[in-house]
Coordinates of C-alpha atoms in Angstrom, one line a residue:
M159 CA 288.0 236.5 154.4
N160 CA 285.8 239.6 154.6
D161 CA 284.8 239.3 151.0
K162 CA 281.0 239.1 151.2
T163 CA 280.8 237.6 147.7
E164 CA 282.9 234.7 148.8
A165 CA 280.5 234.0 151.7
S166 CA 277.4 234.4 149.6
A167 CA 278.6 231.9 147.1
L168 CA 278.5 229.1 149.6
S169 CA 276.0 226.2 149.2
S170 CA 272.4 226.7 150.5
D171 CA 272.5 223.5 152.4
A172 CA 273.1 224.3 156.1
T173 CA 275.5 221.5 156.8
E174 CA 277.4 222.1 153.5
V175 CA 277.6 225.8 154.2
R176 CA 279.3 225.1 157.5
A177 CA 281.7 222.6 155.9
Q178 CA 282.6 225.2 153.3
K179 CA 283.1 227.9 155.9
L180 CA 285.3 225.6 157.8
K181 CA 287.4 225.1 154.7
L182 CA 287.7 228.9 154.2
L183 CA 288.5 229.4 157.9
R184 CA 291.4 226.9 157.7
E185 CA 292.7 228.7 154.7
Q186 CA 292.4 232.1 156.3
I187 CA 293.3 231.7 159.9
G188 CA 294.8 228.2 160.1
D189 CA 293.8 226.5 163.4
V190 CA 290.0 226.6 163.8
Y191 CA 290.1 224.4 166.9
P192 CA 293.0 225.9 169.0
A193 CA 294.1 224.1 172.1
H194 CA 294.9 227.1 174.1
F195 CA 292.5 229.9 175.1
H196 CA 292.1 231.4 178.6
R197 CA 289.1 233.4 179.7
T198 CA 289.3 235.7 182.7
M199 CA 285.9 234.8 184.1
T200 CA 282.7 232.9 183.4
N201 CA 279.6 234.7 182.2
A202 CA 278.0 234.2 185.6
E203 CA 281.0 235.7 187.4
L204 CA 280.9 238.6 185.0
A205 CA 277.2 239.2 185.7
A206 CA 277.8 239.0 189.4
K207 CA 280.8 241.4 189.3
Y208 CA 278.9 244.0 187.3
E209 CA 275.4 243.5 188.8
G210 CA 275.2 247.1 190.0
L211 CA 276.4 248.7 186.8
E212 CA 274.0 251.4 185.7
P213 CA 272.4 251.4 182.2
D214 CA 274.3 253.3 179.4
T215 CA 277.6 252.9 181.3
E216 CA 281.0 251.7 180.1
T217 CA 283.5 250.5 182.6
G218 CA 286.7 250.5 180.7
D219 CA 287.5 247.1 182.1
V220 CA 288.8 244.6 179.6
V221 CA 287.7 241.0 180.0
T222 CA 287.9 237.7 178.1
V223 CA 285.0 235.3 177.9
A224 CA 284.0 232.3 175.8
G225 CA 280.9 230.4 174.9
R226 CA 278.6 229.0 172.2
V227 CA 276.8 231.4 169.9
Y228 CA 273.0 231.0 170.5
S229 CA 271.8 234.0 168.6
S230 CA 273.1 236.5 166.0
R231 CA 271.5 239.8 164.9
N232 CA 272.3 242.5 162.4
S233 CA 274.8 240.4 160.5
G234 CA 276.6 239.5 163.7
M235 CA 276.8 243.0 165.2
F236 CA 274.9 241.6 168.2
M237 CA 275.5 238.0 169.4
D238 CA 274.5 236.1 172.5
I239 CA 277.0 233.5 173.7
H240 CA 276.3 231.0 176.5
D241 CA 278.8 229.1 178.6
A242 CA 277.7 226.6 181.2
S243 CA 276.8 229.3 183.7
A244 CA 275.0 232.1 181.8
K245 CA 274.7 234.2 178.6
I246 CA 276.4 237.4 177.7
Q247 CA 275.7 239.8 174.8
I248 CA 278.5 240.6 172.4
F249 CA 278.6 243.9 170.4
S250 CA 280.8 244.2 167.4
H251 CA 281.2 247.5 165.5
K252 CA 283.9 249.2 163.5
D253 CA 284.3 251.8 166.3
V254 CA 285.4 249.2 168.8
T255 CA 286.1 245.9 167.0
S256 CA 289.3 245.1 165.1
E257 CA 289.1 244.6 161.3
E258 CA 290.3 241.1 161.8
A259 CA 287.5 240.3 164.2
R260 CA 284.9 241.9 162.0
A261 CA 286.1 239.9 159.0
L262 CA 285.4 236.8 161.0
L263 CA 281.7 237.6 161.6
P264 CA 280.3 236.2 158.3
M265 CA 282.0 232.9 159.1
I266 CA 280.3 232.6 162.5
D267 CA 277.2 230.4 162.7
I268 CA 274.7 229.6 165.5
G269 CA 276.3 226.9 167.5
D270 CA 280.0 227.9 167.0
I271 CA 282.1 228.4 170.1
I272 CA 284.0 231.7 170.2
G273 CA 286.2 233.6 172.6
V274 CA 285.8 237.4 173.0
T275 CA 288.0 240.0 174.5
G276 CA 286.5 243.4 175.0
V277 CA 285.2 246.2 177.3
V278 CA 282.3 245.7 179.7
R279 CA 279.3 248.0 179.4
R280 CA 275.6 248.0 180.1
T281 CA 273.4 249.2 177.3
K282 CA 270.7 251.8 177.6
R283 CA 268.2 248.9 177.7
G284 CA 270.1 247.4 180.7
E285 CA 271.8 244.5 178.8
L286 CA 275.2 243.6 180.1
T287 CA 277.4 243.6 177.0
I288 CA 281.0 243.2 175.9
N289 CA 282.2 245.6 173.2
A290 CA 284.3 243.1 171.3
Q291 CA 287.8 244.1 170.5
Q292 CA 289.0 240.6 169.4
I293 CA 287.1 237.5 168.5
T294 CA 288.7 234.0 168.3
M295 CA 287.1 231.0 166.6
L296 CA 287.5 228.2 169.1
T297 CA 285.2 225.5 167.6
K298 CA 283.4 225.5 164.3
S299 CA 280.1 223.6 164.6
L300 CA 279.4 221.5 161.5
L301 CA 275.8 220.8 162.4
P302 CA 273.0 223.4 162.9
M303 CA 271.4 223.6 166.4
P304 CA 267.8 222.7 167.0
E305 CA 265.6 225.8 167.1
K306 CA 266.4 227.3 170.5
W307 CA 262.9 228.2 171.7
H308 CA 261.3 224.8 170.8
G309 CA 264.2 222.5 171.5
L310 CA 263.7 218.8 170.7
S311 CA 260.0 217.9 170.5
D312 CA 260.8 214.2 169.8
I313 CA 261.1 212.7 173.2
E314 CA 263.2 209.7 172.1
L315 CA 265.6 212.1 170.3
R316 CA 266.0 214.0 173.5
Y317 CA 267.3 210.9 175.2
R318 CA 269.4 209.8 172.2
K319 CA 271.0 213.2 171.7
R320 CA 271.1 214.5 175.3
H321 CA 273.7 217.1 174.3
L322 CA 271.2 218.8 172.1
D323 CA 268.4 218.5 174.7
I324 CA 270.6 220.3 177.3
M325 CA 271.8 222.8 174.8
T326 CA 268.3 223.9 173.9
N327 CA 266.3 223.2 177.0
E328 CA 267.0 225.2 180.2
E329 CA 264.7 222.9 182.3
S330 CA 266.7 219.9 181.3
K331 CA 270.0 221.6 182.0
L332 CA 268.8 222.7 185.4
R333 CA 267.5 219.2 186.2
F334 CA 271.0 217.7 185.7
Q335 CA 272.6 220.5 187.7
Q336 CA 270.2 219.7 190.5
R337 CA 271.0 216.0 190.2
S338 CA 274.6 216.8 190.8
R339 CA 273.8 218.9 193.8
I340 CA 271.5 216.1 195.2
V341 CA 274.2 213.4 194.9
S342 CA 276.8 215.7 196.4
G343 CA 274.3 216.6 199.1
I344 CA 273.8 212.9 200.0
R345 CA 277.6 212.4 200.2
R346 CA 278.0 215.5 202.3
F347 CA 275.2 214.6 204.7
M348 CA 276.5 211.0 205.2
E349 CA 280.0 212.2 205.9
N350 CA 278.8 214.9 208.3
D351 CA 276.8 212.2 210.1
G352 CA 280.0 210.2 210.6
F353 CA 279.7 207.6 207.8
M354 CA 282.8 206.6 205.9
E355 CA 282.5 206.2 202.1
V356 CA 284.0 203.1 200.6
E357 CA 284.1 201.5 197.1
T358 CA 283.1 197.9 196.6
P359 CA 283.5 195.7 193.4
M360 CA 281.2 196.1 190.4
L361 CA 282.3 192.7 189.1
H362 CA 281.1 189.8 191.2
S363 CA 281.9 186.2 190.8
V364 CA 278.8 185.4 192.9
Y365 CA 275.9 187.8 192.6
G366 CA 273.7 188.6 195.6
G367 CA 272.4 191.2 198.0
A368 CA 269.1 191.5 196.2
T369 CA 266.7 189.3 194.1
A370 CA 267.3 190.3 190.5
E371 CA 268.4 189.0 187.2
P372 CA 272.1 190.0 186.7
F373 CA 274.1 191.0 183.6
K374 CA 276.7 188.4 182.8
T375 CA 280.2 188.9 181.4
H376 CA 283.5 186.9 181.3
H377 CA 287.0 187.7 182.5
N378 CA 289.4 186.3 179.9
T379 CA 292.6 186.1 182.0
L380 CA 290.9 184.6 185.0
K381 CA 288.7 182.4 182.8
L382 CA 285.8 183.3 185.0
D383 CA 282.2 184.2 184.4
M384 CA 281.3 187.3 186.3
Y385 CA 278.3 189.4 187.0
L386 CA 277.7 193.1 187.1
R387 CA 276.7 194.2 190.6
I388 CA 273.0 194.0 191.5
A389 CA 273.7 195.3 195.0
P390 CA 276.8 196.1 197.2
E391 CA 275.2 194.8 200.4
L392 CA 277.3 191.7 201.1
F393 CA 280.6 193.6 200.6
L394 CA 279.5 196.5 202.8
K395 CA 278.5 194.1 205.6
R396 CA 282.0 192.6 205.4
T397 CA 283.3 196.1 206.0
L398 CA 281.4 196.2 209.3
V399 CA 282.8 192.8 210.2
S400 CA 286.3 194.2 209.6
G401 CA 286.0 197.0 212.2
L402 CA 287.2 199.5 209.6
T403 CA 284.3 201.8 210.6
D404 CA 281.0 201.5 212.5
K405 CA 279.2 203.6 209.9
V406 CA 279.8 202.8 206.2
F407 CA 278.1 203.9 203.0
E408 CA 278.5 203.8 199.2
I409 CA 276.9 205.7 196.4
N410 CA 276.9 202.9 193.9
R411 CA 275.8 202.0 190.4
N412 CA 273.8 198.8 190.2
F413 CA 272.9 196.8 187.2
R414 CA 269.8 194.6 186.9
N415 CA 268.8 192.8 183.7
E416 CA 265.1 193.6 184.0
G417 CA 262.4 195.7 182.5
V418 CA 262.5 199.4 181.5
S419 CA 259.8 201.8 182.6
T420 CA 259.3 205.4 183.8
R421 CA 260.8 204.2 187.2
H422 CA 263.2 201.5 186.1
N423 CA 266.5 201.7 184.2
P424 CA 268.9 198.7 183.8
E425 CA 271.7 200.7 185.5
F426 CA 270.8 202.9 188.3
T427 CA 272.2 204.7 191.4
M428 CA 271.7 203.7 195.0
M429 CA 273.0 204.9 198.3
E430 CA 273.5 202.0 200.6
C431 CA 274.7 202.3 204.2
Y432 CA 275.2 200.2 207.3
W433 CA 275.3 201.6 210.9
A434 CA 276.7 199.4 213.7
Y435 CA 274.9 199.4 217.0
A436 CA 271.8 201.0 215.4
D437 CA 268.4 199.5 214.4
Y438 CA 265.8 200.2 211.8
E439 CA 264.2 203.0 213.9
D440 CA 267.5 204.8 213.9
I441 CA 267.5 204.4 210.2
M442 CA 264.0 205.9 209.9
D443 CA 265.3 209.0 211.7
L444 CA 268.3 209.2 209.3
V445 CA 266.1 209.0 206.2
E446 CA 263.9 211.8 207.5
R447 CA 266.9 214.0 208.2
L448 CA 268.5 213.3 204.9
F449 CA 265.3 213.9 202.8
S450 CA 264.5 217.2 204.6
T451 CA 268.1 218.3 204.2
L452 CA 268.0 217.6 200.4
A453 CA 264.7 219.4 200.0
M454 CA 266.0 222.5 201.7
S455 CA 269.1 222.4 199.5
I456 CA 267.1 222.3 196.3
H457 CA 263.9 224.2 197.1
G458 CA 264.8 226.2 200.2
S459 CA 261.9 224.4 201.9
T460 CA 260.8 221.0 203.0
E461 CA 257.7 221.4 200.8
F462 CA 257.8 221.2 197.0
A463 CA 255.6 220.5 194.1
F464 CA 255.5 217.2 192.1
G465 CA 253.1 217.5 189.2
D466 CA 249.8 218.6 190.8
K467 CA 250.8 217.4 194.2
Q468 CA 252.4 219.2 197.1
I469 CA 254.9 217.0 198.9
S470 CA 256.3 217.6 202.3
F471 CA 259.6 216.2 203.5
K472 CA 259.2 217.7 206.9
G473 CA 259.6 215.0 209.6
P474 CA 258.5 212.9 211.3
F475 CA 257.0 210.8 208.5
R476 CA 254.0 208.6 209.1
R477 CA 255.0 205.2 210.4
V478 CA 252.5 202.3 209.8
P479 CA 253.0 198.5 210.2
M480 CA 252.1 196.6 207.0
P481 CA 249.4 194.5 208.7
D482 CA 247.7 197.6 210.1
A483 CA 247.8 199.3 206.7
V484 CA 246.1 196.3 205.0
K485 CA 243.5 196.0 207.8
E486 CA 242.6 199.6 207.4
A487 CA 242.3 199.3 203.7
T488 CA 240.5 196.0 203.4
G489 CA 239.3 194.9 206.8
I490 CA 241.4 191.7 206.7
D491 CA 243.3 191.2 210.0
F492 CA 246.3 189.2 209.0
L493 CA 247.6 189.0 212.6
A494 CA 244.5 187.0 213.5
I495 CA 245.1 184.6 210.6
K496 CA 247.2 181.6 211.7
T497 CA 248.0 179.6 208.6
D498 CA 248.9 180.0 204.9
E499 CA 245.7 178.2 203.9
E500 CA 243.6 180.7 205.9
A501 CA 245.5 183.6 204.5
R502 CA 244.9 182.4 200.9
A503 CA 241.2 181.9 201.6
A504 CA 240.8 185.3 203.2
S505 CA 242.5 187.0 200.3
K506 CA 240.5 185.2 197.7
A507 CA 237.3 185.9 199.6
A508 CA 238.1 189.6 199.4
G509 CA 238.7 189.3 195.7
F510 CA 242.5 189.1 195.5
A511 CA 244.0 186.7 193.0
V512 CA 246.9 185.4 195.1
E513 CA 249.0 182.4 193.9
K514 CA 247.8 179.0 194.8
D515 CA 250.8 178.3 196.9
A516 CA 251.2 181.8 198.4
T517 CA 252.4 181.9 202.0
W518 CA 250.8 184.1 204.7
G519 CA 253.4 186.8 204.2
E520 CA 253.2 186.7 200.4
C521 CA 249.4 187.2 200.7
L522 CA 249.9 190.1 203.0
A523 CA 252.5 191.7 200.8
F524 CA 250.4 191.2 197.6
I525 CA 247.3 192.9 199.1
F526 CA 249.5 195.7 200.4
E527 CA 250.8 196.3 196.9
E528 CA 247.3 196.1 195.4
K529 CA 245.4 198.3 197.9
V530 CA 247.8 200.4 199.9
E531 CA 250.9 201.2 198.0
G532 CA 249.1 203.5 195.5
T533 CA 247.6 205.6 198.3
L534 CA 251.0 206.6 199.9
I535 CA 251.4 210.0 198.4
Q536 CA 253.0 211.8 201.4
P537 CA 256.2 210.2 202.7
A538 CA 255.6 207.2 205.0
H539 CA 257.6 204.4 206.5
V540 CA 255.8 201.1 206.1
T541 CA 257.1 198.8 208.8
H542 CA 256.8 195.2 210.0
F543 CA 257.2 193.3 206.7
P544 CA 256.5 189.6 206.5
K545 CA 259.6 187.4 207.2
D546 CA 258.6 185.3 204.1
I547 CA 259.8 188.1 201.8
S548 CA 262.6 189.6 204.0
P549 CA 265.4 187.1 204.4
F550 CA 268.0 189.5 205.9
A551 CA 266.0 191.2 208.7
K552 CA 265.6 190.4 212.3
E553 CA 262.3 189.2 213.7
V554 CA 259.9 191.6 215.5
P555 CA 260.0 190.6 219.2
G556 CA 256.9 188.6 220.0
E557 CA 255.8 188.2 216.4
P558 CA 258.2 185.8 214.5
R559 CA 256.2 186.1 211.2
L560 CA 257.2 189.8 210.9
V561 CA 260.6 191.4 210.8
E562 CA 262.1 194.8 211.6
R563 CA 262.1 196.1 208.1
F564 CA 260.6 199.3 206.6
E565 CA 260.2 200.7 203.2
T566 CA 259.9 204.5 202.6
Y567 CA 257.1 205.4 200.2
C568 CA 256.2 208.8 198.6
N569 CA 254.1 209.5 195.5
A570 CA 253.2 205.8 195.7
W571 CA 256.9 204.9 194.9
E572 CA 259.3 202.9 197.0
L573 CA 262.2 205.2 197.7
G574 CA 264.1 203.2 200.4
N575 CA 264.4 199.8 202.0
A576 CA 265.9 199.2 205.5
F577 CA 266.4 196.5 208.0
S578 CA 267.6 195.8 211.5
E579 CA 270.2 193.5 209.9
L580 CA 270.3 189.8 210.6
N581 CA 273.7 188.9 212.1
D582 CA 273.1 185.5 213.5
P583 CA 275.4 183.4 211.3
E584 CA 273.4 180.2 211.6
E585 CA 270.1 181.9 210.9
Q586 CA 271.7 183.8 208.0
R587 CA 273.0 180.6 206.4
A588 CA 269.6 178.9 206.8
R589 CA 267.8 181.8 205.2
M590 CA 270.3 182.1 202.3
V591 CA 270.1 178.4 201.6
E592 CA 266.3 178.6 201.5
Q593 CA 266.5 181.7 199.2
L594 CA 268.9 179.7 196.9
Q595 CA 266.5 176.8 196.7
Q596 CA 263.7 179.1 195.8
A597 CA 265.9 180.7 193.1
H598 CA 266.8 177.3 191.6
A599 CA 263.1 176.3 191.7
R600 CA 262.4 179.5 189.6
G601 CA 265.0 178.3 187.1
E602 CA 267.9 180.5 188.2
K603 CA 270.5 177.7 188.0
E604 CA 273.5 180.1 188.1
K605 CA 272.6 181.4 191.5
Q606 CA 275.2 180.3 194.1
L607 CA 275.6 180.6 197.8
D608 CA 278.1 183.3 198.7
E609 CA 280.4 181.3 201.0
E610 CA 282.9 184.2 201.4
F611 CA 280.1 186.4 202.8
L612 CA 278.9 183.6 205.2
D613 CA 282.5 183.1 206.3
A614 CA 282.7 186.8 207.2
I615 CA 279.5 186.7 209.1
D616 CA 280.8 183.7 211.1
Q617 CA 283.6 186.0 212.2
G618 CA 280.9 188.1 213.9
M619 CA 279.1 191.2 212.6
P620 CA 277.8 193.7 215.1
P621 CA 274.1 194.5 215.3
A622 CA 273.3 197.1 212.7
G623 CA 270.8 199.0 210.8
G624 CA 271.0 198.9 207.0
L625 CA 269.5 201.1 204.3
G626 CA 269.3 201.3 200.5
I627 CA 267.9 204.4 198.9
G628 CA 266.9 204.7 195.2
V629 CA 268.7 207.8 194.4
D630 CA 267.2 208.2 190.9
R631 CA 263.6 208.1 192.2
L632 CA 264.5 210.5 194.9
I633 CA 265.9 212.9 192.3
M634 CA 262.8 212.4 190.2
L635 CA 260.7 213.7 193.1
L636 CA 262.9 216.6 194.0
T637 CA 263.2 217.8 190.4
N638 CA 259.5 217.2 189.4
S639 CA 260.5 214.7 186.8
P640 CA 257.8 212.1 185.8
S641 CA 260.3 209.7 184.1
I642 CA 263.6 208.2 185.3
R643 CA 264.9 208.9 181.8
D644 CA 264.6 212.6 182.4
I645 CA 267.1 212.5 185.3
I646 CA 269.6 209.9 183.9
L647 CA 272.0 211.7 181.6
F648 CA 272.3 208.9 179.1
P649 CA 269.4 206.4 179.8
A650 CA 269.2 202.9 178.3
R651 CA 267.5 202.9 174.9
R652 CA 266.9 200.7 171.9
N653 CA 269.3 200.9 168.9
K654 CA 268.2 203.5 166.4
A655 CA 267.4 200.8 163.8
D656 CA 265.0 198.9 166.2

């Protein structure tokens, strides 16, 4: 196998060359994809252990490492191999490397995965290196890697072939490592705060908990049409009814058959929680503590950069009622307006094209979205939403048109939505019936009333604060990612032929 003429006779086509090398390797060494190989440490562990090793020093310590070959110099005498943690330089020379291992060098291509056993040293230039004694082929790569320093310039290809994106883009790799830390950090924070994690169904026979178009499927054995979860809310509230715990949460995947954008993916991650004997102000405090904890975990500070902005997650966040925010931005005082007709007239007079049958609350919410939402760069809790658009929240005392609801905004994005939860069973049924009628009027004929949920509420649910946080958008902020597809490992995409 060390016959150079044999290697040089291989085809010039990169993929064909690798296929021919694989054939030769099978003939020469047999198993090119061995099942068993054990390293003694990761590359990062190696670097940490020998951090203080002086230049031009050999330890005499024999270690075994493994990784993918990212670069090869001087006919394989020097190679850099990467595992998931770090890179290490490999040095192969007749003075230290077995003849069998040196014979393998011409067969090794960039992208192959190899195992190396050898002695640890630091070169005169300060590079931590392993003087290879033995080299084992662990995986022959049949496709060439993208050019390491440029990675994948085609954005769609990055999403389609995420393995190559991460393989060649350290920023992308770091982003997904940070995503894992953020999700773990949310779970750890909630558990430390006394919340119990549960798992609720992803397949629903009646969809609800949010207003969205569901994905539909069919269960063959049950002969039942079912829907992928659009929200876990109605199941989590049943958990509160049960008395299993007073503080419940779920980090859940939701599915909504709607548009795709830089902030929307058909399947996405949310953290939803319910806290008995708490209200929406308690939830505001929880959000601020959670956000600041996550920022500290990722950045070591509550302040961090997003694009050209400097964001601060240091609490307390600004808290502003929606009617006040709209009045400040437009001069329209919705609290002084009494009827739907007056609200529409005031909105149109100010230049807002509200629907002809828009209610007082719908006019208020529309103008908020048009004039205020885009200005909320630093984190803020917008409170006192119209009851018209908030069917599951308790009324604000003294102002029945408003409810104890807030949404948390940052960078002009909605990150969270929270209520003092409605637990009056008669009021809950009335509002859900009204919501159902509106859905049917919009043509959503499959929408049904969730009688099992209403039966549970009849049993009695304690007063509670509830919260849903868009985990993906929060990760976008904390990792300085402008598109949701940058932080979802395998985002939704069109078929290649489309």
